[in-house]
Every structure is written in structure tokens, then in C-alpha cells.
Rosetta silent file (secondary structure, phi, psi, omega in degrees, C-alpha in Angstrom):
SEQUENCE: MRMLVAGGLALMLAAAARGEPLRHDHPIIGTWRITLPDGSCSETYRIRPDGTTLVFSNEEVAESTFTISDQPDKDGFYRQTDTITKDNGKRDCSNQITKPGKAITNYLQFHPNGNLFVMCVDRNLERCIGPFIRVRGQSI
SCORE:     score description
SCORE:     0.000 S_00000001
   1 L     0.000  -43.240 -179.381  -21.616    8.325  -23.624 S_00000001
   2 H   -60.340  -41.108  179.441  -20.541    9.927  -20.337 S_00000001
   3 H   -66.011  -37.396  179.022  -22.534    7.342  -18.352 S_00000001
   4 H   -63.770  -43.534  178.218  -20.933    4.531  -20.388 S_00000001
   5 H   -64.000  -45.051  179.179  -17.422    5.806  -19.579 S_00000001
   6 H   -62.526  -41.457  177.835  -18.291    6.165  -15.885 S_00000001
   7 H   -64.072  -40.483  177.381  -19.765    2.641  -15.872 S_00000001
   8 H   -63.794  -41.467  178.019  -16.637    1.248  -17.552 S_00000001
   9 H   -64.080  -41.179  178.809  -14.417    2.967  -15.004 S_00000001
  10 H   -62.055  -40.432  178.379  -16.506    1.548  -12.148 S_00000001
  11 H   -65.969  -40.601  178.302  -16.121   -1.966  -13.588 S_00000001
  12 H   -64.369  -42.503  178.487  -12.338   -1.545  -13.924 S_00000001
  13 H   -65.311  -38.807  177.676  -12.044   -0.314  -10.328 S_00000001
  14 H   -64.547  -41.355  178.128  -14.168   -3.203   -9.092 S_00000001
  15 H   -63.811  -40.744  179.358  -11.968   -5.693  -10.969 S_00000001
  16 H   -64.805  -35.914  179.895   -8.814   -4.126   -9.492 S_00000001
  17 H   -70.155  -24.896 -179.450  -10.291   -4.393   -5.983 S_00000001
  18 H   -88.655  -27.461 -170.448  -10.955   -8.114   -6.539 S_00000001
  19 L    86.015 -171.895  179.320   -7.680   -9.133   -8.156 S_00000001
  20 L  -100.394  128.735  179.666   -7.567  -11.697  -10.932 S_00000001
  21 L   -59.809  147.624  179.537   -9.595  -14.898  -10.480 S_00000001
  22 L  -108.050  159.004  173.093   -7.605  -18.132  -10.218 S_00000001
  23 L   -62.875  149.483 -171.036   -8.344  -21.598  -11.535 S_00000001
  24 L   -60.823  -23.619 -177.464  -10.306  -23.537   -8.902 S_00000001
  25 L  -109.924   22.247  179.075   -7.419  -25.913   -8.103 S_00000001
  26 L   -62.614  136.198 -175.439   -4.563  -23.388   -7.923 S_00000001
  27 L   -65.817  -17.586 -178.134   -2.222  -24.472   -5.088 S_00000001
  28 L   -77.697  -22.970 -175.441   -2.131  -20.989   -3.465 S_00000001
  29 L   -65.397  130.134  177.204   -5.863  -20.963   -2.617 S_00000001
  30 E   139.783 -167.028  179.576   -6.513  -21.571    1.063 S_00000001
  31 E  -108.911  131.527 -175.691   -5.388  -20.511    4.516 S_00000001
  32 E  -129.210  148.895  177.582   -1.654  -20.375    5.278 S_00000001
  33 E  -134.745  140.203  172.441    0.351  -19.591    8.417 S_00000001
  34 E  -127.444  138.496 -178.558    3.969  -18.632    8.971 S_00000001
  35 E  -120.600  137.726  176.162    5.505  -18.340   12.446 S_00000001
  36 L   -58.039  149.157 -177.769    8.651  -16.433   13.401 S_00000001
  37 L   -53.819  -33.698 -179.561   11.568  -18.753   14.281 S_00000001
  38 L   -84.987    0.289  177.263   11.364  -17.820   17.982 S_00000001
  39 L    77.004    5.246 -173.902    7.611  -18.551   18.027 S_00000001
  40 L   -76.018  -18.375 -175.971    6.758  -15.038   19.224 S_00000001
  41 L  -158.342  148.707  174.350    4.407  -14.131   16.368 S_00000001
  42 E  -136.675  157.021  177.014    2.619  -15.699   13.447 S_00000001
  43 E  -118.701  139.832  177.501    0.874  -14.426   10.339 S_00000001
  44 E  -120.403  130.580 -177.967   -2.220  -16.000    8.824 S_00000001
  45 E  -117.525  123.613  172.610   -3.121  -15.495    5.164 S_00000001
  46 E  -102.837  105.267 -175.150   -6.557  -16.297    3.753 S_00000001
  47 E  -101.825  116.092 -171.823   -5.934  -16.480    0.008 S_00000001
  48 L   -96.985  153.660  179.692   -9.167  -16.429   -1.967 S_00000001
  49 L   -68.417  -11.585  179.120   -9.841  -17.677   -5.508 S_00000001
  50 L   -87.612    6.272  178.531  -10.983  -14.190   -6.584 S_00000001
  51 L    85.988   22.927  176.531   -7.416  -12.818   -6.292 S_00000001
  52 E  -122.199  157.608 -178.453   -7.791  -11.192   -2.867 S_00000001
  53 E  -134.947  142.537  171.969   -6.078  -11.885    0.449 S_00000001
  54 E  -117.138  126.367 -174.350   -6.955  -11.224    4.090 S_00000001
  55 E  -123.585  135.031  171.930   -3.916  -11.133    6.421 S_00000001
  56 E  -116.979  121.489 -179.237   -3.627  -11.175   10.213 S_00000001
  57 E  -141.529  108.168 -175.813   -0.136  -10.348   11.531 S_00000001
  58 L    56.453 -115.922  178.019    0.297   -9.459   15.213 S_00000001
  59 L   -94.046   -8.969 -177.110   -2.148   -6.512   15.583 S_00000001
  60 E   -78.040  141.187  167.190   -2.334   -5.791   11.852 S_00000001
  61 E  -127.211  124.166 -176.666   -5.286   -6.736    9.669 S_00000001
  62 E  -135.624  155.331  173.460   -4.704   -6.103    5.978 S_00000001
  63 E  -125.160  148.764  178.802   -6.341   -6.833    2.646 S_00000001
  64 E  -147.084  166.545  168.848   -4.661   -7.095   -0.719 S_00000001
  65 E  -114.454  154.202 -179.215   -5.166   -8.020   -4.335 S_00000001
  66 E  -150.537  159.745  168.302   -2.719  -10.243   -6.155 S_00000001
  67 E  -124.004  148.570  177.815   -1.839  -11.918   -9.395 S_00000001
  68 E  -146.767  143.625  179.387    0.024  -15.202   -9.591 S_00000001
  69 L   -61.248  148.882 -177.263    1.150  -17.266  -12.542 S_00000001
  70 L   -71.291  -34.090 -178.861   -1.168  -20.118  -13.417 S_00000001
  71 L  -132.604  155.433  177.138    1.670  -22.655  -13.614 S_00000001
  72 L   -71.140  157.345  175.177    5.212  -22.741  -12.207 S_00000001
  73 L   -76.524 -175.327 -175.735    8.162  -21.831  -14.418 S_00000001
  74 L   -63.076  -20.147  178.569   10.779  -24.427  -15.432 S_00000001
  75 L   -97.668    4.428  176.141   12.450  -24.068  -12.005 S_00000001
  76 L    89.543   13.918 -178.028    9.199  -24.599  -10.084 S_00000001
  77 L  -102.780  138.282  170.728    8.506  -20.954   -9.129 S_00000001
  78 E   -98.919  131.236  176.369    5.194  -19.115   -9.340 S_00000001
  79 E   -86.676  124.217 -179.467    5.526  -15.346   -9.867 S_00000001
  80 E  -124.790  133.478  172.715    3.220  -13.443   -7.501 S_00000001
  81 E  -120.514  125.602 -174.033    2.581   -9.701   -7.339 S_00000001
  82 E  -122.331  136.870  177.722    0.662   -8.472   -4.293 S_00000001
  83 E  -128.321  119.528  177.235   -0.716   -4.986   -3.585 S_00000001
  84 E   -68.183  128.087  179.695   -2.030   -4.009   -0.144 S_00000001
  85 E  -106.569  -28.446  178.656   -5.404   -2.291   -0.589 S_00000001
  86 E  -144.044  147.239  177.048   -6.443   -1.799    3.075 S_00000001
  87 E  -151.944  142.996 -178.570   -4.625   -1.834    6.381 S_00000001
  88 L   -82.294    0.125  175.482   -5.745   -1.040    9.928 S_00000001
  89 L    78.749   12.953  179.022   -2.520    0.928   10.638 S_00000001
  90 L  -102.329  166.262 -174.354   -1.328   -1.374   13.434 S_00000001
  91 L   -76.440  140.843  178.094    2.036   -3.134   13.745 S_00000001
  92 L   -92.604 -171.241 -178.107    2.730   -6.478   12.081 S_00000001
  93 L   -63.629  -23.896  177.340    5.038   -9.294   13.232 S_00000001
  94 L   -93.088   12.749  178.831    8.104   -7.354   12.022 S_00000001
  95 L    65.142   25.091  179.469    6.945   -4.348   14.098 S_00000001
  96 L  -106.088  158.883  171.700    6.208   -2.394   10.906 S_00000001
  97 L  -111.059  121.641 -175.769    3.096   -0.519    9.819 S_00000001
  98 L   -83.751  134.955  176.341    2.138   -1.375    6.253 S_00000001
  99 L  -103.402  130.016  178.782    1.053    1.380    3.914 S_00000001
 100 L   -63.481  154.230  170.397   -1.443    0.452    1.172 S_00000001
 101 L   110.273  -24.187 -176.711   -0.653    0.867   -2.502 S_00000001
 102 L   -87.096  128.311  177.119    2.814   -0.592   -3.053 S_00000001
 103 E   -87.978  134.816  178.925    3.035   -3.649   -5.311 S_00000001
 104 E  -126.422  132.368  178.115    5.581   -6.305   -4.320 S_00000001
 105 E  -106.757  132.568  176.058    6.651   -9.222   -6.504 S_00000001
 106 E  -134.652  172.144 -179.469    7.891  -12.495   -5.011 S_00000001
 107 E  -125.135  124.687 -175.671    8.460  -16.033   -6.229 S_00000001
 108 E  -106.557  139.735  173.490    6.742  -18.961   -4.531 S_00000001
 109 E  -128.858  125.618 -177.042    7.824  -22.567   -4.581 S_00000001
 110 E   -93.594  144.348  170.588    5.498  -25.276   -3.249 S_00000001
 111 L   -68.028  149.078 -179.601    6.495  -28.528   -1.610 S_00000001
 112 L   -56.007  -26.822 -179.883    5.282  -31.513   -3.693 S_00000001
 113 L   -77.131   -9.078  176.973    2.678  -32.369   -1.009 S_00000001
 114 L    78.528    2.874 -176.410    1.011  -28.951   -1.559 S_00000001
 115 L  -106.195    3.610  178.642    0.927  -28.123    2.153 S_00000001
 116 E  -142.927  147.746  167.375    4.056  -25.923    2.368 S_00000001
 117 E  -149.416  159.763  172.298    5.591  -23.145    0.327 S_00000001
 118 E  -115.938  151.676  179.080    8.441  -20.663    0.576 S_00000001
 119 E  -114.491  123.392 -173.129    8.362  -17.059   -0.624 S_00000001
 120 E  -120.461  152.215  178.638   11.542  -15.814   -2.278 S_00000001
 121 L   -71.146  -37.582 -179.030   12.861  -12.447   -3.431 S_00000001
 122 L  -125.887  176.913  179.313   14.245  -13.967   -6.659 S_00000001
 123 L   -81.121   53.060  173.821   13.700  -17.127   -8.678 S_00000001
 124 L  -156.167  174.244 -175.399   16.066  -19.125   -6.457 S_00000001
 125 L   -99.067   21.468 -176.481   16.127  -20.381   -2.878 S_00000001
 126 L   -80.395  -36.720 -179.636   18.837  -18.020   -1.601 S_00000001
 127 L  -129.363   87.900 -175.101   16.628  -15.288    0.003 S_00000001
 128 E  -132.239  159.819  168.748   13.348  -16.815    1.115 S_00000001
 129 E  -121.983  152.941  179.218   11.006  -16.866    4.070 S_00000001
 130 E   144.927 -176.850    9.626    8.934  -19.803    5.154 S_00000001
 131 E   -83.741  149.274  166.311    7.683  -22.308    5.331 S_00000001
 132 E   -87.076  129.280 -174.910    4.122  -21.131    4.988 S_00000001
 133 E  -111.903  130.402  179.230    2.039  -24.048    6.274 S_00000001
 134 E   -64.809  134.390  176.733   -1.465  -24.832    5.008 S_00000001
 135 E  -103.322  119.856 -178.227   -4.110  -24.557    7.731 S_00000001
 136 L  -106.874  146.322  172.714   -6.882  -27.090    7.278 S_00000001
 137 L    73.813   10.678  177.938  -10.294  -27.131    8.914 S_00000001
 138 L  -129.919  146.517  174.361  -10.120  -23.580   10.242 S_00000001
 139 L  -124.149  153.530  178.082  -11.459  -20.355    8.839 S_00000001
 140 L  -123.630    0.000    0.000  -10.535  -16.801    9.670 S_00000001
């Protein structure tokens, strides 16, 4: 029984480290880049179908797990919750050092062409960053 409990715990921890798998054609899957308005720094996000993300921002390299709604709500927003699981402790484009463990929820809205999205604090377009632009033909 003890081994069964330990095995179950190991499976739960492994699932948490992976995130939740997405449908194969979810619009978030892929590589995305956002650049500061002055062009001084950009962030690249490799968003994987297994619910994990690899991020490069200035000197920072971070990994996270995330969940995202399968379909947009009636206003066109996908609810995403992201949790940083690893970070190299270096500064990102906002000159911050990210600490792993904190979950952050945002709302994403995609352009109809599927190659741009904005990330918003609430389910409206009043406090958003973006656009995040799809990067094609490159891997990180």
C-alpha cells in the first residue's frame, strides 16, 4: 500500500510538472515573440502541447506549466493560468528576477489570422500587452 501511495504521488508530481495537454490544434501552441516598444528587448515563448512553456527574456531563461481554456469565451478570451517552475535567476526584459511558484492568470485574445495575440489582465482590452507575434520556421 505504501508503494502504491508513493507511486501515485510521483505520477501527480509528474503531471504537475508537465501541465495539462492541449488539443493538437489549439491556437496557443507554437513559438511567440513580443518586443518592447523601444525595440530594446524581446521575449520568446515556446509553448508546447503538453502544457509547458520555455521562455527567453533578456538574460532570463524560465520554464513554466500552464492551463488554458480549450475554447474562447463569448467575448473571444481564453483564460490562461501560468506557473513558473524553473528560472535561472537572471533579469528579464522588465529588469526583474522571476521567482518560481506563483500562479498568474491572464486572458488571451487571438487575431482572426491566428498569428497575433494580446495578453490582458481582465476579460477586456483595457490593460493588455502585445502583440505576441507567431514565429514560424524557427525553433528555440
